[in-house]
Tab-separated table of C-alpha atoms and ligand atoms in Angstrom:
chain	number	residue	atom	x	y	z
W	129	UNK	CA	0.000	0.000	0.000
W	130	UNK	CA	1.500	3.235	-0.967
W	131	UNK	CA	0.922	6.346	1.831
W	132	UNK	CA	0.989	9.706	0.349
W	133	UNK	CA	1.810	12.888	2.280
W	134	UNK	CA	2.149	16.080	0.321
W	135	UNK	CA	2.931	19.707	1.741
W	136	UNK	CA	0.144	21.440	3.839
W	137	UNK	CA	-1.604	24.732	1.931
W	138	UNK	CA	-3.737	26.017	4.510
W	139	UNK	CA	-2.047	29.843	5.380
W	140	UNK	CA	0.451	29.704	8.414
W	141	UNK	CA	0.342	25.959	8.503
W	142	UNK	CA	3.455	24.363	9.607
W	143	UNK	CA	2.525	20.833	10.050
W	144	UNK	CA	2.899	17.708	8.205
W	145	UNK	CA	1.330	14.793	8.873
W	146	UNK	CA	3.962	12.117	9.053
W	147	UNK	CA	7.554	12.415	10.648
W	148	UNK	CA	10.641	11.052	9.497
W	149	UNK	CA	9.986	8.636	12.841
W	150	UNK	CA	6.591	7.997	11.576
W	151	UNK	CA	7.574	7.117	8.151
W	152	UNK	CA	10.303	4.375	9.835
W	153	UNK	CA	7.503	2.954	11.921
W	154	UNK	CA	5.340	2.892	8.697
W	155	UNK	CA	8.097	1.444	6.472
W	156	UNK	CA	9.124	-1.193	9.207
W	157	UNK	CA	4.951	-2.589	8.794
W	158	UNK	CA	5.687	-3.100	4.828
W	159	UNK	CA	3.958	0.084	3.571
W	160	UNK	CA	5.742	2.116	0.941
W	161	UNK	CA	6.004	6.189	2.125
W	162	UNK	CA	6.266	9.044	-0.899
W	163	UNK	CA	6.530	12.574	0.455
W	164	UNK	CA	6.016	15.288	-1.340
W	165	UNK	CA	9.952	17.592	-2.145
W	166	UNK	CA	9.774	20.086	1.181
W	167	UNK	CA	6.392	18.675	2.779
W	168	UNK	CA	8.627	19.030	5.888
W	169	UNK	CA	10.517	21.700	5.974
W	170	UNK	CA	8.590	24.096	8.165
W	171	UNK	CA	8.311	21.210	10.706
W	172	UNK	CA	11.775	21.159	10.543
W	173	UNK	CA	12.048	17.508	8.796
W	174	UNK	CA	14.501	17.671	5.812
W	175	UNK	CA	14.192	15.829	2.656
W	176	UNK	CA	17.211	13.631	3.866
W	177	UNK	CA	16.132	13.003	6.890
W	178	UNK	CA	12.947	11.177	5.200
W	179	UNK	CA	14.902	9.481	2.901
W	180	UNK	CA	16.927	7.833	5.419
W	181	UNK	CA	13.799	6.757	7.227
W	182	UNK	CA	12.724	5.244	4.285
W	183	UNK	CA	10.622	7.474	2.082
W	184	UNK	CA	10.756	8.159	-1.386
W	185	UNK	CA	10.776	12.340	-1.575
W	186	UNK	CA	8.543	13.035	-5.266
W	187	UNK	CA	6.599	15.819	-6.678
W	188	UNK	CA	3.215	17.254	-5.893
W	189	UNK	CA	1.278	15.512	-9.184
W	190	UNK	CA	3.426	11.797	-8.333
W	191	UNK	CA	2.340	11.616	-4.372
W	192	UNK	CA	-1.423	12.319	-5.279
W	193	UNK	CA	-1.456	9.996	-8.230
W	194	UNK	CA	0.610	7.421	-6.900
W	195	UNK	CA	-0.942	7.476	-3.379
W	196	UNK	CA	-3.568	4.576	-2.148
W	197	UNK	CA	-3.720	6.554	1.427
W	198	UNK	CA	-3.109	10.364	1.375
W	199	UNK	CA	-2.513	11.440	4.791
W	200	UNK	CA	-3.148	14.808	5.736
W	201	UNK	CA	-3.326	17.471	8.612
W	202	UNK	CA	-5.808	19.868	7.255
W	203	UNK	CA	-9.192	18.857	5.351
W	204	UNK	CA	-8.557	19.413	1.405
W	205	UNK	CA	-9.223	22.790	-0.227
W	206	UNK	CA	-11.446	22.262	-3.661
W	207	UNK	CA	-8.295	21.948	-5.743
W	208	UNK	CA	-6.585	19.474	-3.240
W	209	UNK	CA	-9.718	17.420	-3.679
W	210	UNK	CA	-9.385	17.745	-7.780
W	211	UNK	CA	-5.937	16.237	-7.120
W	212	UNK	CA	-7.419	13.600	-5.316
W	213	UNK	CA	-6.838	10.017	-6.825
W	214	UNK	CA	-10.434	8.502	-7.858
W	215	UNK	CA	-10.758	5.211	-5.384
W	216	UNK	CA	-8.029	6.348	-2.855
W	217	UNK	CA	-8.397	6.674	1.001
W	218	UNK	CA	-8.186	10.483	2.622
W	219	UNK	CA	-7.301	10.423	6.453
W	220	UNK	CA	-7.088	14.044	7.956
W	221	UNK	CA	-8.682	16.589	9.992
W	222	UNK	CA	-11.994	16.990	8.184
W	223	UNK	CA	-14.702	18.620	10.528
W	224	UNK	CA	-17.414	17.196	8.412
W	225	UNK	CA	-19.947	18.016	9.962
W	226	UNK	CA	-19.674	21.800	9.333
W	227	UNK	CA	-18.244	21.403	5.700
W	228	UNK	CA	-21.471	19.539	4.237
W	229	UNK	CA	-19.430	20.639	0.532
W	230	UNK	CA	-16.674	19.292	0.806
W	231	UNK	CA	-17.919	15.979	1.909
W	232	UNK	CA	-20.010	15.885	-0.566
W	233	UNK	CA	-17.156	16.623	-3.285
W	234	UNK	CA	-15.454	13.834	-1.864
W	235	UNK	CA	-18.111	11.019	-2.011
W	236	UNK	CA	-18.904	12.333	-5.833
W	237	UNK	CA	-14.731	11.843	-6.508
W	238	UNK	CA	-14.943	7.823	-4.854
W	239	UNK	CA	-13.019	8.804	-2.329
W	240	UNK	CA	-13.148	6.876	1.153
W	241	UNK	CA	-12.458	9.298	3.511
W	242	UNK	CA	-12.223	8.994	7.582
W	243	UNK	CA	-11.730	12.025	9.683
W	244	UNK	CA	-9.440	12.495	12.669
W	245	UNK	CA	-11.657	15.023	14.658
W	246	UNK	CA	-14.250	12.150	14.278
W	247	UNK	CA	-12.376	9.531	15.513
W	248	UNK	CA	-14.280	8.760	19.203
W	249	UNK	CA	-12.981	9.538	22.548
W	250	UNK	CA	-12.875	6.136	24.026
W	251	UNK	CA	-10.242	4.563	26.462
W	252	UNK	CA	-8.754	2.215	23.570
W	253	UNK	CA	-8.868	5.438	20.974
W	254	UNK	CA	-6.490	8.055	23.227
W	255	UNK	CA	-3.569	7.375	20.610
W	256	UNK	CA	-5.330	8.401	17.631
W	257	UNK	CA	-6.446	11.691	19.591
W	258	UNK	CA	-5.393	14.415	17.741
W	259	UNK	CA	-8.087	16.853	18.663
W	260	UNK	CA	-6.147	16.154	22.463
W	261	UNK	CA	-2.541	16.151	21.237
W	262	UNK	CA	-3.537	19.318	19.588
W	263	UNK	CA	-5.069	20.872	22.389
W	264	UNK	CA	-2.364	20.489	24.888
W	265	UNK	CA	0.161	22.141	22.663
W	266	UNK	CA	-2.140	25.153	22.029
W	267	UNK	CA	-2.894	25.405	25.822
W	268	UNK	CA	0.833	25.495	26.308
W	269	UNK	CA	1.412	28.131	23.454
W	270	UNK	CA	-0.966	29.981	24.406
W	271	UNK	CA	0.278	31.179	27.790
W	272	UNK	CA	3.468	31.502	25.726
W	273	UNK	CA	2.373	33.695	23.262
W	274	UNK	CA	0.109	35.944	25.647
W	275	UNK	CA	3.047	36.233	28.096
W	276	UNK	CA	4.599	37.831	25.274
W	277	UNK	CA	2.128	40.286	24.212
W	278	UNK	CA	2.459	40.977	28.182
W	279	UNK	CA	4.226	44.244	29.430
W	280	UNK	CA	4.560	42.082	32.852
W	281	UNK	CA	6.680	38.979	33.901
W	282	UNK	CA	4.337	36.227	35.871
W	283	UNK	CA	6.217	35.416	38.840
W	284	UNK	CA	6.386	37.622	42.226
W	285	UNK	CA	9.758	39.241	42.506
W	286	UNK	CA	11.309	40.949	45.331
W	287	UNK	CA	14.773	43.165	44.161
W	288	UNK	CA	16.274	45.894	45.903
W	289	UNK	CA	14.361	48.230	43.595
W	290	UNK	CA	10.616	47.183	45.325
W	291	UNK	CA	8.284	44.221	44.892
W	292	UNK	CA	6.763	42.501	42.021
W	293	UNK	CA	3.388	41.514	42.664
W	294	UNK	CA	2.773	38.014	40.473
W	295	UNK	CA	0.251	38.600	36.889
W	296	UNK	CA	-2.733	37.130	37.214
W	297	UNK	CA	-4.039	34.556	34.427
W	298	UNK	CA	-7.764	33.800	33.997
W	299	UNK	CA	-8.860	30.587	32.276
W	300	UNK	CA	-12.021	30.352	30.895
W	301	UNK	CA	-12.666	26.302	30.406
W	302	UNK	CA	-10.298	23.849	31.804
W	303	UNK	CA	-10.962	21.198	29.082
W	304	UNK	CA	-7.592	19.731	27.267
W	305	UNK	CA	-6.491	22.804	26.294
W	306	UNK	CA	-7.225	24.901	29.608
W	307	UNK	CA	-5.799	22.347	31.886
W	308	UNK	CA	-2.269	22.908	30.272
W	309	UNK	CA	-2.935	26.373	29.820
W	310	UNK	CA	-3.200	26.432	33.950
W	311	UNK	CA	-0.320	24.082	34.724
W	312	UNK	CA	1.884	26.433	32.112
W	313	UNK	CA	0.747	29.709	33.981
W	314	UNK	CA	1.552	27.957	36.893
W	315	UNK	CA	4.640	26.747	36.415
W	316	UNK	CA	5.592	30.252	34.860
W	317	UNK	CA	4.881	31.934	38.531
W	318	UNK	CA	1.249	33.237	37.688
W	319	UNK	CA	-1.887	33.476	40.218
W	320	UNK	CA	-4.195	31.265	37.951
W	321	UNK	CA	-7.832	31.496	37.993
W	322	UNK	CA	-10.545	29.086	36.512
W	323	UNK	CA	-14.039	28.865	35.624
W	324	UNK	CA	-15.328	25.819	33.560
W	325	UNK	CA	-18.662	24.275	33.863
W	326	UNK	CA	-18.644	20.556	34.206
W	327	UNK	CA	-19.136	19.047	37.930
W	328	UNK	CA	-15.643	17.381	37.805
W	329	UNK	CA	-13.303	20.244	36.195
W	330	UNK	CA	-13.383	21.857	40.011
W	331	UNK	CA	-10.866	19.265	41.118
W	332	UNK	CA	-9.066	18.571	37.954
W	333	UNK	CA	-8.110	22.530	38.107
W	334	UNK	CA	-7.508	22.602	41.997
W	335	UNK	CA	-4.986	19.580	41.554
W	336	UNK	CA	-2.937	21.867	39.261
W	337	UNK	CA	-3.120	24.678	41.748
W	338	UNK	CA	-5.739	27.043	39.802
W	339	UNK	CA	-8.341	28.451	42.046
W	340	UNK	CA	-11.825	27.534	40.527
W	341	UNK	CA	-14.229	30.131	40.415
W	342	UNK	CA	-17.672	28.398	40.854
W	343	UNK	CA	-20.135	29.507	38.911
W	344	UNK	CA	-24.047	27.260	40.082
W	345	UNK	CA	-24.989	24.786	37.439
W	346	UNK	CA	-28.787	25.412	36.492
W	347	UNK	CA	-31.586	22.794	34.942
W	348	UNK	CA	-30.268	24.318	31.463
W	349	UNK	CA	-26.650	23.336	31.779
W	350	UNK	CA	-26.525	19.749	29.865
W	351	UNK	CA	-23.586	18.028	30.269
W	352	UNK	CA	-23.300	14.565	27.819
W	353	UNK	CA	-20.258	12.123	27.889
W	354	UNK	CA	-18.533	14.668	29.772
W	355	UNK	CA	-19.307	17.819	27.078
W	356	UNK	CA	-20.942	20.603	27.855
W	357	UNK	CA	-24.197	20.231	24.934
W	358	UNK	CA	-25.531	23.424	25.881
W	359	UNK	CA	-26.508	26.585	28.203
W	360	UNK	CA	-29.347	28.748	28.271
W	361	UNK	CA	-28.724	32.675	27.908
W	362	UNK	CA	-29.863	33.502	31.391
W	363	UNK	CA	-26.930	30.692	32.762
W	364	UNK	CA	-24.465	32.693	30.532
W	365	UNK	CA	-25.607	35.915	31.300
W	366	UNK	CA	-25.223	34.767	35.150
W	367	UNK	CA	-22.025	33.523	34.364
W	368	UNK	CA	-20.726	36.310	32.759
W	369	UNK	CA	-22.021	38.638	35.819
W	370	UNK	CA	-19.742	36.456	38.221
W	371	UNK	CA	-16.820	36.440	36.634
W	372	UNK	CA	-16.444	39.869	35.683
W	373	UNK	CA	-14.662	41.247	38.838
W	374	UNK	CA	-11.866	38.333	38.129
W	375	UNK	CA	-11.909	39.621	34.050
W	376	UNK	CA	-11.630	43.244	35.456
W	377	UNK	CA	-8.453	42.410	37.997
W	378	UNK	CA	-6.484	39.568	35.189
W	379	UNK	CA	-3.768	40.848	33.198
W	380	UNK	CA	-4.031	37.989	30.873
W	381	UNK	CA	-7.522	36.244	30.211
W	382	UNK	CA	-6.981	32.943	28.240
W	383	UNK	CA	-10.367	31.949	26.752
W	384	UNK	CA	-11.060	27.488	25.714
W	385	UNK	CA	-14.850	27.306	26.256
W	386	UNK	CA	-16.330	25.284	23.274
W	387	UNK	CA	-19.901	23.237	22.996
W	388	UNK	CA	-18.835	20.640	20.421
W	389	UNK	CA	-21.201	21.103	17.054
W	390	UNK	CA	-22.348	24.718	18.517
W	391	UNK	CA	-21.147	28.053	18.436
W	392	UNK	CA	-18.903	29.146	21.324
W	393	UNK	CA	-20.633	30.832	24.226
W	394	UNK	CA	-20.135	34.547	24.790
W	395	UNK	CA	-17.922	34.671	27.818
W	396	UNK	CA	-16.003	38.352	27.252
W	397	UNK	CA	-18.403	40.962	26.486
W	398	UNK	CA	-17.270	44.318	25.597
W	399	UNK	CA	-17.828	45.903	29.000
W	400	UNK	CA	-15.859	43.674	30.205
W	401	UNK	CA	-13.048	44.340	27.761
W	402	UNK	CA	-13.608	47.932	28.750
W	403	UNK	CA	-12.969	46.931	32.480
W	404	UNK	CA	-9.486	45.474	32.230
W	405	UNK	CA	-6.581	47.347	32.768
W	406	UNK	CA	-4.726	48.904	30.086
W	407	UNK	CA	-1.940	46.649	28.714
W	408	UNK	CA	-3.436	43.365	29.487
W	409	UNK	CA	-4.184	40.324	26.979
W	410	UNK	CA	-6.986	38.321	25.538
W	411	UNK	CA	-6.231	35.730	23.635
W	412	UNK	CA	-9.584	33.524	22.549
W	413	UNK	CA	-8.820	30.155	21.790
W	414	UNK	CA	-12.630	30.024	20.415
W	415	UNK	CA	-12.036	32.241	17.265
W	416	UNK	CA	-12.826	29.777	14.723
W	417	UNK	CA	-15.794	28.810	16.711
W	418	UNK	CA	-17.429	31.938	16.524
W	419	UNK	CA	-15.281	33.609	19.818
W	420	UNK	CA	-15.820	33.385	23.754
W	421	UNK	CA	-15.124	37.425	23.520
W	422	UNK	CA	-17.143	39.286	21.718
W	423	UNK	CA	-14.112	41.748	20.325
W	424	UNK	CA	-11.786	39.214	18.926
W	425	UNK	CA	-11.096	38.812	15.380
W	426	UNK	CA	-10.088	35.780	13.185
W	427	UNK	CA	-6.653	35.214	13.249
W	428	UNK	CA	-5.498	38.964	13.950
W	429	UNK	CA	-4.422	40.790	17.172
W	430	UNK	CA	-5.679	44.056	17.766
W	431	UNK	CA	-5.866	46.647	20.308
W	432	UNK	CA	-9.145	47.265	21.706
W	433	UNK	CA	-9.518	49.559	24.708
W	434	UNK	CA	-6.263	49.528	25.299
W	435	UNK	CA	-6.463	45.339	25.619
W	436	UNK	CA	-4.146	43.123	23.173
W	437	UNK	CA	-6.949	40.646	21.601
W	438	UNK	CA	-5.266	37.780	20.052
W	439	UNK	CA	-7.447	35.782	17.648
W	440	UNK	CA	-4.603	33.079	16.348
W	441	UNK	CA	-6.637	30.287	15.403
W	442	UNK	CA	-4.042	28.141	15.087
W	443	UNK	CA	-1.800	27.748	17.877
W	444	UNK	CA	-0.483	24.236	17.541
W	445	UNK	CA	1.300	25.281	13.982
W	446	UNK	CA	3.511	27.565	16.152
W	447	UNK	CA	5.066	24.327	17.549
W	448	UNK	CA	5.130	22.232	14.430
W	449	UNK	CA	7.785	20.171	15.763
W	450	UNK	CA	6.104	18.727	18.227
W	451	UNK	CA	2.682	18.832	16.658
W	452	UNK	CA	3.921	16.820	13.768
W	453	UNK	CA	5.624	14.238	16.001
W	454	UNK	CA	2.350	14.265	18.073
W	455	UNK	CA	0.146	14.026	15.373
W	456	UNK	CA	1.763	11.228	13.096
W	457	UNK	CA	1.527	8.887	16.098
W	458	UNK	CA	-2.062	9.726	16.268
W	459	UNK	CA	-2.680	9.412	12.169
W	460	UNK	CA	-0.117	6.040	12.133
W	461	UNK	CA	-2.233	4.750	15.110
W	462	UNK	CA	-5.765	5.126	13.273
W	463	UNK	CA	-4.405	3.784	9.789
W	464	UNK	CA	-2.915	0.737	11.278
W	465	UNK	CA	-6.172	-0.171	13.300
W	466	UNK	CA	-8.081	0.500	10.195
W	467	UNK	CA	-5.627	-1.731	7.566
W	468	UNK	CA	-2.198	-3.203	7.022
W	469	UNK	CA	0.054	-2.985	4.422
W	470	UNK	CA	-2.305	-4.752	2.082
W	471	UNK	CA	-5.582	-3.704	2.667
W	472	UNK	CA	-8.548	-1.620	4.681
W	473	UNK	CA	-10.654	-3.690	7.063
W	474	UNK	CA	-13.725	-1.852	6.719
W	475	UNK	CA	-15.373	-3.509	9.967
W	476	UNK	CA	-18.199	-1.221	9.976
W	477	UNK	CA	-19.757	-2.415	12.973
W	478	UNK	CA	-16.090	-1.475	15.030
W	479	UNK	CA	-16.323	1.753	17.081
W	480	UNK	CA	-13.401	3.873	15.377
W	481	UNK	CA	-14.470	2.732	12.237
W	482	UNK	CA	-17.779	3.509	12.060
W	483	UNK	CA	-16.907	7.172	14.398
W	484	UNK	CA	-14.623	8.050	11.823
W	485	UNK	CA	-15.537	6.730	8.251
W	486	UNK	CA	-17.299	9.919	6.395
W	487	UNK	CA	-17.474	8.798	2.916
W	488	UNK	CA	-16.728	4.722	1.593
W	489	UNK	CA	-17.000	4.290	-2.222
W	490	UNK	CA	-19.073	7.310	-3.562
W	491	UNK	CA	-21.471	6.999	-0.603
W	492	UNK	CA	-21.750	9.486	2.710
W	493	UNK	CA	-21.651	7.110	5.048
W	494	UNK	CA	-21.653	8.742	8.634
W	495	UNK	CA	-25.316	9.041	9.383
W	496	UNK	CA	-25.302	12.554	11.001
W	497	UNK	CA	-23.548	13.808	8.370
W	498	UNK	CA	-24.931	12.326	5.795
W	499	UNK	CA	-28.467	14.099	6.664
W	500	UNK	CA	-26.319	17.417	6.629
W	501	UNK	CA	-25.010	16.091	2.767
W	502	UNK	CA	-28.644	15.608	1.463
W	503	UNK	CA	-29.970	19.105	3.163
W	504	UNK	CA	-26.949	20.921	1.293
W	505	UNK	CA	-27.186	18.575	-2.192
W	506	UNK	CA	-31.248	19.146	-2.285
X	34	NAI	P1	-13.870	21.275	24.461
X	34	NAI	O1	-12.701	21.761	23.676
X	34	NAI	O2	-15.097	20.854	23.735
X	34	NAI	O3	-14.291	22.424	25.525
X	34	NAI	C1	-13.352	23.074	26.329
X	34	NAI	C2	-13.923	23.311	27.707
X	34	NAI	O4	-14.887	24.379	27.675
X	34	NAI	C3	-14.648	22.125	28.332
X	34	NAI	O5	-13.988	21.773	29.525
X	34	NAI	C4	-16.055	22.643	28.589
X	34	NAI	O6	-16.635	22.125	29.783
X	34	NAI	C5	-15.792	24.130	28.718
X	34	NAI	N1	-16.970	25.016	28.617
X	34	NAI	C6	-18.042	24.930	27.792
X	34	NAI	N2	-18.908	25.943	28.030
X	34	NAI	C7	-18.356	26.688	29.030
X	34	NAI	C8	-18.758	27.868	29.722
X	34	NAI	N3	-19.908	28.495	29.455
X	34	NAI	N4	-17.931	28.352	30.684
X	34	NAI	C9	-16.779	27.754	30.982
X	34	NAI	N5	-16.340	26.644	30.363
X	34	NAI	C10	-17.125	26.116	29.399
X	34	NAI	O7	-13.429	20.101	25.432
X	34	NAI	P2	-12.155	19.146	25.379
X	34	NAI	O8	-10.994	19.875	25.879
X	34	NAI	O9	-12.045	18.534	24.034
X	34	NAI	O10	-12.541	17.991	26.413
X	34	NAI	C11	-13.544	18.109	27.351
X	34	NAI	C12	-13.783	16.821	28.101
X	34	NAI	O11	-13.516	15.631	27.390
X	34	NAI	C13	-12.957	16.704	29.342
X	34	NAI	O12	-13.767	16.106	30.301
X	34	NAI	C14	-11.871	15.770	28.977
X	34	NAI	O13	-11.288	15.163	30.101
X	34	NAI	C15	-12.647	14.812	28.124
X	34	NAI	N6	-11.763	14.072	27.218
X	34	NAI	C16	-11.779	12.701	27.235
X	34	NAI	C17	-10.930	11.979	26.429
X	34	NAI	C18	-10.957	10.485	26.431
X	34	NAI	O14	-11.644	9.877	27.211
X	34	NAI	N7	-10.230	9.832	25.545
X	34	NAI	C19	-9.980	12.649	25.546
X	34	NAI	C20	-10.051	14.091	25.596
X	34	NAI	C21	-10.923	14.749	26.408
């Protein structure tokens, strides 16, 4: 079976979805590796390196039409998808479920396609989890990066020239992301403050040393397989009332809240942008989701009441070494459960195979999606 990986188009992307250690691991289980010239090189993985693991480095046109299996990080754009070999296998981030289209362009091409976002969150499925690989980088980068944008330093500091108090962080959802967000801030000397929502995140945050601020669960708060499936606007407007006075007294606010398959709540509003002091950071890990403040914009940082907003929507390509590494275990994991060097399984009635098939031989297979498919397509 050949295994395609070709050079990531998506603006500031860094990643790629194998590494040279991944392609070894590959090539020691009998598959055959191509790489696209460069696919690498901003993950700092050089051509040579992934020839000596084993790969054969080829153009663009060869690793699409030679590939059985093109692995990818990002979902194809239209004219990756034109590329696309009739027949083959697609594994990559894919978020189907909000791009109806390009699903759809893929069952009409014949390609089988299974995507990593869908892949489900069981016990036996951790090392394919590259939604949580993912996260923990970009809760980690994103103290980094907002310490930056930070006139302050985060730990107390006593000199001869007076007292440094400590910055405070605030930490708006202590999911994957948030919980490595606190232990950063933590580590880095910072007072950290929490809120989340679901029952068990009080002690998950308090074991990292955050202090949780507790914000009373109503009837409308629905929690699901440990997700958060929805609030009412009264809970968030309650919410929001409670944690303003910790908003108003952080120097950096780090925002993670998400409701998986919903829009992000509104955590920041513009008042309470207004109430921070001058100098102090946003940065809204919710951008692409719609935003947990209301003033932060899509992959820009601006300056809005005197308050750095950062809107960087994609954190984990600012440490594409380790978020390659991290996520060709994850993709190597998932293709080797799903087929060996010969051939797919397609054991439909398996858990990862039927959370994560999208499209199988010209037909939308996942059944939520598919009813999105036939909406868009009629
Ligand atoms: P996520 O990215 O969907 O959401 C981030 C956080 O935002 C969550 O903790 C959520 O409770 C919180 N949130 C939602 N609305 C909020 C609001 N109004 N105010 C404050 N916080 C709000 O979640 P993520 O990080 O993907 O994972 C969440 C859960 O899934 C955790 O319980 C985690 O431990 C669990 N999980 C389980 C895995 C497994 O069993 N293999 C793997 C990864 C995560």
């Amino acid at each position: 079976m050949i295994v395609s990986v070709v050079k990531e188009t998506e603006l500031k992307e860094n990643r790629v979805a194998l590494s040279p250690d991944g392609v070894r691991d590959l090539v020691s289980k009998g598959f055959t590796c191509m790489l696209e010239k460069d696919a690498g090189l901003n993950s700092y993985f050089s051509n040579e390196a992934y020839e000596a693991a084993g790969a054969k480095i080829v153009s663009l046109s060869e690793a699409y039409s030679s590939a059985d299996v093109l692995l990818k990080v990002n979902a194809p754009d239209s004219v990756e998808v034109k590329n696309l070999k009739p027949g083959s296998v697609l594994i990559s981030f894919m978020y189907a479920a909000t791009n109806p289209e390009l699903v759809s362009s893929l069952s009409e091409k014949g390609i089988t396609s299974f995507s990593m976002d869908a892949v489900p969150r069981i016990s036996r499925a951790q090392k394919m989890d590259a939604l949580s690989s993912q996260a923990n980088l970009a809760g980690y980068k994103a103290v980094i990066h907002a310490a930056d944008h930070l006139g302050k330093i985060f730990p107390m500091l006593m000199t001869a020239a007076g007292t440094i108090k400590p910055s405070k962080v605030v930490i708006m959802g202590a999911g994957v992301a948030g919980l490595q967000a606190i232990a950063t801030a933590k580590r880095l000397g910072a007072i950290v403050e929490v809120s989340d929502i679901r029952p068990e995140s009080k002690e998950q945050v308090e074991s990292l040393g955050g202090k949780f601020i507790e914000v009373k669960s109503d009837d409308s708060v629905k929690v699901e397989g440990g997700y958060v499936k929805g609030v009412s606007a009264e809970f968030l407007a309650m919410q929001q009332e409670l944690i303003a006075k910790h908003i108003a007294a952080a120097d950096i606010v780090i925002t993670t809240a998400l409701i998986p398959g919903k829009k992000a709540p509104v955590l920041v509003t513009e008042d309470m942008v207004k109430s921070m002091k001058m100098g102090s950071v946003i940065l809204d890990m919710a951008v692409k989701q719609g935003g947990n403040c209301v003033l932060s914009e899509l992959n820009k940082t601006v300056v809005k009441h005197g308050v750095t907003i950062i809107g960087e929507s994609n954190l984990p390509s600012m440490l594409p070494l380790n978020a390659s590494e991290l996520y060709s275990k994850n993709i190597i994991a998932l293709l080797t459960h799903l087929a060996d060097k010969d051939k797919f399984f397609y054991d439909r009635e398996e858990d990862v195979t039927k959370g994560s098939l999208i499209t199988f031989n010209g037909e939308v297979v996942h059944p939520s999606i598919a009813e999105k498919v036939a909406s868009i397509v009629s």
